[in-house]
PDB file of C-alpha atoms in Angstrom:
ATOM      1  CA  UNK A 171     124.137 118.076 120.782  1.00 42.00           C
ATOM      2  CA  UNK A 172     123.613 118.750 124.398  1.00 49.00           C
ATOM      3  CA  UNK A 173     124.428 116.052 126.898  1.00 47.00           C
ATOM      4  CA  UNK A 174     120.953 115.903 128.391  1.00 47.00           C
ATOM      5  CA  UNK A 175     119.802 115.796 124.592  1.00 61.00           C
ATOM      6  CA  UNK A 176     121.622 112.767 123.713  1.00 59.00           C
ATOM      7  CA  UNK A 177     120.793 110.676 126.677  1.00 54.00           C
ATOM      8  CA  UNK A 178     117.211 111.402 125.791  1.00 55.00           C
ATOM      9  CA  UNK A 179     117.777 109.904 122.428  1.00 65.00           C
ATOM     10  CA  UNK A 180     119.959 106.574 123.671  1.00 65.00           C
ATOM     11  CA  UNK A 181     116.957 106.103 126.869  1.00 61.00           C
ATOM     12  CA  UNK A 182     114.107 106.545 123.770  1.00 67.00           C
ATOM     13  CA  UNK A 183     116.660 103.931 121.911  1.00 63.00           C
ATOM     14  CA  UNK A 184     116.663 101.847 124.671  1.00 60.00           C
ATOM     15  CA  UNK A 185     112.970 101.350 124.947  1.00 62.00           C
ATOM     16  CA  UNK A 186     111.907 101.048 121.373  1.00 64.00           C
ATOM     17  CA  UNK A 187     114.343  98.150 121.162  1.00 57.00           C
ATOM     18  CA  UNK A 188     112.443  96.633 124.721  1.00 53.00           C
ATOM     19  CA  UNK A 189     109.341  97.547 122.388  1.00 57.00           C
ATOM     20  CA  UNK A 190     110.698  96.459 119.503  1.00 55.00           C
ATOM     21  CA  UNK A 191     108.924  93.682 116.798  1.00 61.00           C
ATOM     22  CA  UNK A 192     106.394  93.669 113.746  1.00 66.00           C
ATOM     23  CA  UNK A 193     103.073  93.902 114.461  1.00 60.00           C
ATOM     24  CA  UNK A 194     101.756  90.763 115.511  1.00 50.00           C
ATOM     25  CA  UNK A 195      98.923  89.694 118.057  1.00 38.00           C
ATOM     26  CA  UNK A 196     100.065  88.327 121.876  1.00 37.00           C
ATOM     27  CA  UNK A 197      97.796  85.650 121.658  1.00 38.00           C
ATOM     28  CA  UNK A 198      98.228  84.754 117.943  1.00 44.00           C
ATOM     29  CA  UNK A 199     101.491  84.122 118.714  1.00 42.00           C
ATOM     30  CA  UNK A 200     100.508  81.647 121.707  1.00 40.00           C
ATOM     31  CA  UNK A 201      97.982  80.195 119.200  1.00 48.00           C
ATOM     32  CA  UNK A 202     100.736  79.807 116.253  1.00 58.00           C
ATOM     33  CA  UNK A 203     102.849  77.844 119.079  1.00 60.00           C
ATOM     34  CA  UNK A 204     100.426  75.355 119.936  1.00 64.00           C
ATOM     35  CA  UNK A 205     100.063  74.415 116.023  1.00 74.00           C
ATOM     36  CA  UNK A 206     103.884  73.912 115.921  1.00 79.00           C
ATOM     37  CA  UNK A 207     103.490  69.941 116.159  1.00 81.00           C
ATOM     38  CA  UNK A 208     100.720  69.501 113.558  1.00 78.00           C
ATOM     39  CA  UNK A 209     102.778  71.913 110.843  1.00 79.00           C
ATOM     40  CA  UNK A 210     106.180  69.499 111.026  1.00 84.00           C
ATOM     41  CA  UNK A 211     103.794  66.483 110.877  1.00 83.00           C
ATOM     42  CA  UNK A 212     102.832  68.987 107.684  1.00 79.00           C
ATOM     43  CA  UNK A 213     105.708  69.085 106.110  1.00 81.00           C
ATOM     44  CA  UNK A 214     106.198  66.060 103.692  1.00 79.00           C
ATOM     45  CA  UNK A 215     102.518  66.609 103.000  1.00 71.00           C
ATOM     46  CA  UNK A 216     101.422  65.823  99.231  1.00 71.00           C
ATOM     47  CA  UNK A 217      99.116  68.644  99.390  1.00 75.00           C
ATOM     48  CA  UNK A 218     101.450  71.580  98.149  1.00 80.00           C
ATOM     49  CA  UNK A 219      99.782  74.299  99.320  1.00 82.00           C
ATOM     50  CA  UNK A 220      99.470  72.437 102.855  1.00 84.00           C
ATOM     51  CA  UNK A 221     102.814  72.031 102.940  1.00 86.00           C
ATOM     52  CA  UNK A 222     103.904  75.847 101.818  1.00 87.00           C
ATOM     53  CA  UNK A 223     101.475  77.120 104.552  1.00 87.00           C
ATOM     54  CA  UNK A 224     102.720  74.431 107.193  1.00 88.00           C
ATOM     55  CA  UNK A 225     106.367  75.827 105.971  1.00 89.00           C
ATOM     56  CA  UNK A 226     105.134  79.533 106.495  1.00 89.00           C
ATOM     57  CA  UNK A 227     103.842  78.636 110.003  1.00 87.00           C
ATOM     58  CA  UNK A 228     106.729  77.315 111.248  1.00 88.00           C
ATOM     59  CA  UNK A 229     108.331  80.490 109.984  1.00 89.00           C
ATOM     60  CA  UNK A 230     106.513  82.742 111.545  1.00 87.00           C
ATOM     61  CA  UNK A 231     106.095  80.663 115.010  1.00 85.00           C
ATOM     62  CA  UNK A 232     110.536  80.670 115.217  1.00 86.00           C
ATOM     63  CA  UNK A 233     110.413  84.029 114.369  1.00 84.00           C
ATOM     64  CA  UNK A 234     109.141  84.974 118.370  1.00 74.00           C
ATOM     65  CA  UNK A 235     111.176  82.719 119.773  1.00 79.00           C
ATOM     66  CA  UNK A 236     114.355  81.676 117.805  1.00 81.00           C
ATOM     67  CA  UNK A 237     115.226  83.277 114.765  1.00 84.00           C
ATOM     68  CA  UNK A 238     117.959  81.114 113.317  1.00 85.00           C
ATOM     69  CA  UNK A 239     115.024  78.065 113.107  1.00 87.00           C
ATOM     70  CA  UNK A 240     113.001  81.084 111.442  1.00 89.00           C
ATOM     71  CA  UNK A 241     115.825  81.669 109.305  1.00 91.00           C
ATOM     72  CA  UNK A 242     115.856  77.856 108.239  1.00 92.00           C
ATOM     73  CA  UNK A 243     112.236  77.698 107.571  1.00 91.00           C
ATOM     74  CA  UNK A 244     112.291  81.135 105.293  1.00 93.00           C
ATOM     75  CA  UNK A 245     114.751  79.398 103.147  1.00 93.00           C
ATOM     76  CA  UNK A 246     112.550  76.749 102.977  1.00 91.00           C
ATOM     77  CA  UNK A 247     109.964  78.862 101.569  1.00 90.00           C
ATOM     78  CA  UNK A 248     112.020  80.323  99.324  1.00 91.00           C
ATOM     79  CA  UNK A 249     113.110  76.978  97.920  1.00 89.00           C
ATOM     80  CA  UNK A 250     109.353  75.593  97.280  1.00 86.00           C
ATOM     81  CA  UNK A 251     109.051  79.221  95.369  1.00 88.00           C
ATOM     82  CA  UNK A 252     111.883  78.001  92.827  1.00 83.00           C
ATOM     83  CA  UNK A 253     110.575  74.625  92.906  1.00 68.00           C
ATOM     84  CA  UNK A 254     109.743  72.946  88.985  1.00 53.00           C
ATOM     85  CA  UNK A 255     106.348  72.454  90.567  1.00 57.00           C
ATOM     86  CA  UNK A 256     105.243  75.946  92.424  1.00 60.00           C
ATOM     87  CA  UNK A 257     102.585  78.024  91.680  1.00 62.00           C
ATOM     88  CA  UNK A 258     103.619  81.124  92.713  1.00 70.00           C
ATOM     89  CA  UNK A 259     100.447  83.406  93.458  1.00 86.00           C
ATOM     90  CA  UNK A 260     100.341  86.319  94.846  1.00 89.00           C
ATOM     91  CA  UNK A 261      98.935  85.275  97.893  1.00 89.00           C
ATOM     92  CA  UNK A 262     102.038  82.914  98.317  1.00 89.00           C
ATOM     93  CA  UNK A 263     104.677  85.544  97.359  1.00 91.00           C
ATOM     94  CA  UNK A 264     102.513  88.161  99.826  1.00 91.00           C
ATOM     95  CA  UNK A 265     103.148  85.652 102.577  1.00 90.00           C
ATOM     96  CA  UNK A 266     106.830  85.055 101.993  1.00 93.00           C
ATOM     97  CA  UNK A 267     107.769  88.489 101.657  1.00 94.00           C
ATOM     98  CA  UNK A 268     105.923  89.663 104.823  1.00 92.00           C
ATOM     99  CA  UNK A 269     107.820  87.012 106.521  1.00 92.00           C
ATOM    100  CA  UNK A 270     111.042  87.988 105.413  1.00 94.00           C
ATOM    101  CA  UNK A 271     110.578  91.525 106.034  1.00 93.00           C
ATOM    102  CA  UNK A 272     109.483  90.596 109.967  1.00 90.00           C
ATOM    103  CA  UNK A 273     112.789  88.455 109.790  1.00 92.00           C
ATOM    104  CA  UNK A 274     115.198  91.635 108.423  1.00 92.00           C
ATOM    105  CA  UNK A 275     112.901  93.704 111.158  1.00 89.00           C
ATOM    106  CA  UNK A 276     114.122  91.385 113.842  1.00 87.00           C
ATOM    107  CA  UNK A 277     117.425  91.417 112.506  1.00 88.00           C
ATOM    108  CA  UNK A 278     117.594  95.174 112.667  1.00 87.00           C
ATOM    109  CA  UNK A 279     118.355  95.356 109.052  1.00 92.00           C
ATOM    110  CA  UNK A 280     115.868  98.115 107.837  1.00 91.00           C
ATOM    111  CA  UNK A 281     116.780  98.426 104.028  1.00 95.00           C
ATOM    112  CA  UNK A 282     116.168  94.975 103.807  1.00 96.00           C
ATOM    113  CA  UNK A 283     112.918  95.434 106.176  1.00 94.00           C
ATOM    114  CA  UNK A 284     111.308  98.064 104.538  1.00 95.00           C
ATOM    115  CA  UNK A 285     112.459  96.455 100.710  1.00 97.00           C
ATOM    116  CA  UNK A 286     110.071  93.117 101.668  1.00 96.00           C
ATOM    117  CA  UNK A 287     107.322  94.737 103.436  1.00 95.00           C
ATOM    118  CA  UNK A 288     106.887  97.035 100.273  1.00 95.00           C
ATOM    119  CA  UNK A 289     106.798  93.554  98.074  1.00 95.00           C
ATOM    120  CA  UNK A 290     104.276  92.146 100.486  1.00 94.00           C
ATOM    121  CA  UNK A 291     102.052  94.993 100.328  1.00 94.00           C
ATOM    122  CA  UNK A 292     101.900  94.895  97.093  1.00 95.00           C
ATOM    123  CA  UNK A 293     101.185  90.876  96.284  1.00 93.00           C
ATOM    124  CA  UNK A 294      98.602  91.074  99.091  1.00 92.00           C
ATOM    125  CA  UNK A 295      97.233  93.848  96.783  1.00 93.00           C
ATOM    126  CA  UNK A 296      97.255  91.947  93.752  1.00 92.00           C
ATOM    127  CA  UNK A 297      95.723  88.722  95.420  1.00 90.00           C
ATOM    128  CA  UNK A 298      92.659  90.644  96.664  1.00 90.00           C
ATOM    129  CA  UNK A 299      93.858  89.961 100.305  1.00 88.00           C
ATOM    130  CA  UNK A 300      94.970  93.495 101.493  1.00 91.00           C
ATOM    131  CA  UNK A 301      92.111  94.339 103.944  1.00 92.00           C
ATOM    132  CA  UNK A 302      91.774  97.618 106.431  1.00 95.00           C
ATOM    133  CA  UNK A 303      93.699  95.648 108.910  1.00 93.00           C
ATOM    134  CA  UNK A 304      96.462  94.062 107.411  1.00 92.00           C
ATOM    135  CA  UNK A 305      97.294  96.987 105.512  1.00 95.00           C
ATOM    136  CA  UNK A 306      97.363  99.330 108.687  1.00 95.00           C
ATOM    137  CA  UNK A 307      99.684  96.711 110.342  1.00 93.00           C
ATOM    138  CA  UNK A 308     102.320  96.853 107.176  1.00 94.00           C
ATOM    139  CA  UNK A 309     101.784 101.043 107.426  1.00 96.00           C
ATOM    140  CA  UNK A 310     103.066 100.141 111.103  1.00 94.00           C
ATOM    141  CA  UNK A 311     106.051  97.905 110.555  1.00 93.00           C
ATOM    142  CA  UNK A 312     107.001 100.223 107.715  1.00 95.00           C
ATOM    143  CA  UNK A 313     106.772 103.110 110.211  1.00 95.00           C
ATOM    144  CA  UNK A 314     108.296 101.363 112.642  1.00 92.00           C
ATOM    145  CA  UNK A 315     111.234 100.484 110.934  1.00 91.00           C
ATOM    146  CA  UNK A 316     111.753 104.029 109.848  1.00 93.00           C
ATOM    147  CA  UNK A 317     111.583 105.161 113.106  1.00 91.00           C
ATOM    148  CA  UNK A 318     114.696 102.626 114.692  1.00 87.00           C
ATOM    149  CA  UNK A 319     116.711 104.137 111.855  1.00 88.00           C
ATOM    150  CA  UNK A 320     115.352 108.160 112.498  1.00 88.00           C
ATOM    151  CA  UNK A 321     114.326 108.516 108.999  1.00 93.00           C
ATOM    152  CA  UNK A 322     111.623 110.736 108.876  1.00 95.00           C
ATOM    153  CA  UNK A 323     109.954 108.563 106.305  1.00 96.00           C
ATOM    154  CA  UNK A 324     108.607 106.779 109.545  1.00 95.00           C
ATOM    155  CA  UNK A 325     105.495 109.604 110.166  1.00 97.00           C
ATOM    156  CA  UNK A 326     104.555 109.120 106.514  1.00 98.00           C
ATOM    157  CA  UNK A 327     103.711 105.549 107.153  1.00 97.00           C
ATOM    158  CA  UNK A 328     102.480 106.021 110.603  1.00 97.00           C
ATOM    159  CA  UNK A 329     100.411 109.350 109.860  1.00 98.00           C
ATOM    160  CA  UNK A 330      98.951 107.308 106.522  1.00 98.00           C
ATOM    161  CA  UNK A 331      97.933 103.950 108.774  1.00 97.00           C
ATOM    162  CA  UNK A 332      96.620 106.269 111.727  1.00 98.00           C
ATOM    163  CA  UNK A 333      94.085 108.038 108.923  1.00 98.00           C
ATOM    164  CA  UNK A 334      93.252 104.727 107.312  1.00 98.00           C
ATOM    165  CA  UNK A 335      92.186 103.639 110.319  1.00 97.00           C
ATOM    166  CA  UNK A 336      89.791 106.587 111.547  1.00 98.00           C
ATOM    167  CA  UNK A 337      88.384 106.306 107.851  1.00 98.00           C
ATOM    168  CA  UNK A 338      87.519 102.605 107.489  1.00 97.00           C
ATOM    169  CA  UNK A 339      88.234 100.788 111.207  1.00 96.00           C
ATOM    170  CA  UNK A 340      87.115 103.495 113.734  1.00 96.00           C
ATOM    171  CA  UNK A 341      86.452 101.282 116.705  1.00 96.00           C
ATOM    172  CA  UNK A 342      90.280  99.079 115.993  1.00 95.00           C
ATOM    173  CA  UNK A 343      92.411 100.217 119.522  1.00 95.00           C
ATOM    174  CA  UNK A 344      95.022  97.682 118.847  1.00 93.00           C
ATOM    175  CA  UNK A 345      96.631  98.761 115.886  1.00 94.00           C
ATOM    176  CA  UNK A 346      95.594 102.477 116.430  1.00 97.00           C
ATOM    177  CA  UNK A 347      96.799 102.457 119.975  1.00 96.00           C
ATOM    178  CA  UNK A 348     100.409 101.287 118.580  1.00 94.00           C
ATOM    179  CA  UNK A 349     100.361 103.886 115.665  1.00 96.00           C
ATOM    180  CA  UNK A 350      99.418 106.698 117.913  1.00 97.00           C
ATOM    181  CA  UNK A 351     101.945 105.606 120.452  1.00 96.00           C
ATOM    182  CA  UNK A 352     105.027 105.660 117.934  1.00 95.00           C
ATOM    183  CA  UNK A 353     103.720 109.054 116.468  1.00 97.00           C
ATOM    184  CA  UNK A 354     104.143 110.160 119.888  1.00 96.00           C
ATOM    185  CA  UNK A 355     107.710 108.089 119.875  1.00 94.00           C
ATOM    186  CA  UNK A 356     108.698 110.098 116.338  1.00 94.00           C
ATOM    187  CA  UNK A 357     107.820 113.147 117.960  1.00 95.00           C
ATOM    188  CA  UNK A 358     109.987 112.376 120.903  1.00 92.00           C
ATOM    189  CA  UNK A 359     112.797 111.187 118.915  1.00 90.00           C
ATOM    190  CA  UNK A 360     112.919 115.056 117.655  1.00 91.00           C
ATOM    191  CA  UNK A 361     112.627 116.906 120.766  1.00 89.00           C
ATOM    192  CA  UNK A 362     109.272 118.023 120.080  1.00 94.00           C
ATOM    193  CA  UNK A 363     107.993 117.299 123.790  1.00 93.00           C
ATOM    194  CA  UNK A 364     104.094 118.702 123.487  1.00 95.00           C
ATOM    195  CA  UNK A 365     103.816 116.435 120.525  1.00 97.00           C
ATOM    196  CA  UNK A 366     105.215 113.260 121.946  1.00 95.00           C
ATOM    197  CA  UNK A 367     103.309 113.509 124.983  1.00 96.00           C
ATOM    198  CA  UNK A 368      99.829 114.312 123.486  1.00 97.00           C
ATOM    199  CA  UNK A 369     100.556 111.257 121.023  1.00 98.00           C
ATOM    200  CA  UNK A 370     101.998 109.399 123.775  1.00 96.00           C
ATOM    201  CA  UNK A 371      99.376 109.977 126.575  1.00 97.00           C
ATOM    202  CA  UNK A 372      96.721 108.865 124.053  1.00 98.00           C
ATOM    203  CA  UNK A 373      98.263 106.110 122.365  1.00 97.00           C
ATOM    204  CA  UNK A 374      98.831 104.269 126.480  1.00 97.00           C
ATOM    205  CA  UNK A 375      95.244 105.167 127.016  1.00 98.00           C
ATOM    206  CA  UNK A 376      94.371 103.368 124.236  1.00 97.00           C
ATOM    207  CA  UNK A 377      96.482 100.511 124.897  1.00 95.00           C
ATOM    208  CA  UNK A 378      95.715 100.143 128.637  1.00 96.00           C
ATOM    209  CA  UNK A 379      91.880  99.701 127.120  1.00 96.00           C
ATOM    210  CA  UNK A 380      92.218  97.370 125.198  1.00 94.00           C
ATOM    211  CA  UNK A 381      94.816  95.242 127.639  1.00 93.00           C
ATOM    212  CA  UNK A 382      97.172  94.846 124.605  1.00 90.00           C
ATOM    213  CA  UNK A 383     100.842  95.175 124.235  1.00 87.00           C
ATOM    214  CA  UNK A 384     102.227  95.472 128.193  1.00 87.00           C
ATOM    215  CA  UNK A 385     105.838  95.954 127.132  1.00 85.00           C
ATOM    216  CA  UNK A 386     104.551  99.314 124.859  1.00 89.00           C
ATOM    217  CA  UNK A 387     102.789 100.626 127.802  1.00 91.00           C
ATOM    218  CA  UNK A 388     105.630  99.826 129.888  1.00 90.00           C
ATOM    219  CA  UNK A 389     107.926 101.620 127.597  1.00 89.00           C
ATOM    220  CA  UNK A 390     105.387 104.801 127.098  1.00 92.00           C
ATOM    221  CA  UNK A 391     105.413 105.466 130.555  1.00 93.00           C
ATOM    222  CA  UNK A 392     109.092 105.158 131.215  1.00 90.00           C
ATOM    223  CA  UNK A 393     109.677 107.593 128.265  1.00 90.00           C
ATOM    224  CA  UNK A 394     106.405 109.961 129.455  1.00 92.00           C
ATOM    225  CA  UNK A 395     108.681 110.114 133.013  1.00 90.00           C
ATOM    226  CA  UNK A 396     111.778 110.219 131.152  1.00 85.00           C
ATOM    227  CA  UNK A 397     110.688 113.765 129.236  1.00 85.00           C
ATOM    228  CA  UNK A 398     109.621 115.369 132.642  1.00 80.00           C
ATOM    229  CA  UNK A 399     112.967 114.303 133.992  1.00 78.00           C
ATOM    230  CA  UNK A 400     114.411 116.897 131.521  1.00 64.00           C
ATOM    231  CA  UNK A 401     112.081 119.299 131.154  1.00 63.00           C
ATOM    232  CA  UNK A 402     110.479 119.578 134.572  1.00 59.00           C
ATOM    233  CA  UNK A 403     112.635 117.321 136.926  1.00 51.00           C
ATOM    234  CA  UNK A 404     109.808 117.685 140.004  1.00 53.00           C
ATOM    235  CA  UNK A 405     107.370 115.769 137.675  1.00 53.00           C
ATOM    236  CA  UNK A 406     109.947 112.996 136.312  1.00 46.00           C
ATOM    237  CA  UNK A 407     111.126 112.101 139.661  1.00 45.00           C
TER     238      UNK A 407
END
């Protein structure tokens, strides 16, 4: 591989790890924060399901901001799954799984990733909970996950959760705006420049819209400037 070539992979690297986390909403997360308080006063709760979801929150909150505390609380989880008592529905083993698979995401460990999301996908199926949305979002991680280990596998799951979402969520930016962008990201990751900066180019306009996800748009346009530094140094200056 040429030396240009392969600093053009490490700088596209670089930025999807800047990018890098499950799809989640900014101000979900802030929201999920603020609850931290009333979920601990949650946990020796009587009600079981209170307490599982209190559990899950707590999860998912650490998981943004300190993953070893996530860590804790996902072992939690797993232990009221095993417990005498627990009723273990779908909806409670969709949850768990899609928190363990943003936890192996974080982690970098893809097999492990890509292993739980599957499982979540397909409890959330099973419970009846698996709307437009949420499904699109898992078609994202999945992607995404692919993508950080350049397995082509990754445009499968992006391509599938871009035409999901032009079928049944036509006006959605957020999610859209993210699966075009890493489309244009895949694209990038195998030299194929007109690609990447069509997908690219769409997937920031989208973004920049809908004022969502600075650090993507951040990372679009660095990459954008880094192609042109190759392939037409006046314009990447």
């Amino acid at each position: 591989m040429k030396k240009t070539s392969m600093m053009h992979q490490s700088f596209l690297m670089l930025l999807l790890i800047i990018a890098f986390g499950p799809f989640t909403y900014s101000q979900d997360i802030i929201q999920d924060l603020s609850k931290t308080p009333e979920y601990k006063r949650n946990l020796n709760a009587g009600d079981d399901s209170l307490r599982f979801y209190s559990i899950a929150g707590l999860a998912k909150n650490y998981l943004n901001v300190n993953i070893d505390s996530s860590d804790y609380y996902i072992g939690l989880l797993q232990s009221e799954l095993k417990g005498e008592n627990s009723v273990n529905s779908d909806r409670r083993l969709a949850a768990y799984y899609g928190l363990k698979g943003n936890y192996y995401h974080k982690k970098f460990q893809i097999d492990s990733a890509v292993k739980n999301y599957q499982k979540a996908l397909v409890y959330y199926e099973k419970s009846g909970d698996l709307t437009t949305l949420l499904e699109a979002k898992y078609l994202y991680n999945l992607g995404f996950v692919y993508l950080l280990a350049g397995n082509d596998s990754s445009l499968n799951y992006l391509q599938k959760g871009k035409e999901l979402l032009e079928e049944k969520e036509p006006n959605e930016t957020q999610i859209y705006g993210s699966i075009i962008s890493y489309i244009g990201f895949y694209y990038g990751q195998r030299e194929q420049n007109e690609l990447a900066l069509e997908y690219l180019n769409k997937g920031y306009d989208l973004l920049n819209e809908a004022n969502f996800n600075v650090s993507l748009q951040i990372s679009i346009q660095s990459y954008i400037a880094n192609i042109f530094r190759f392939t037409d140094p006046a314009r990447g200056m």
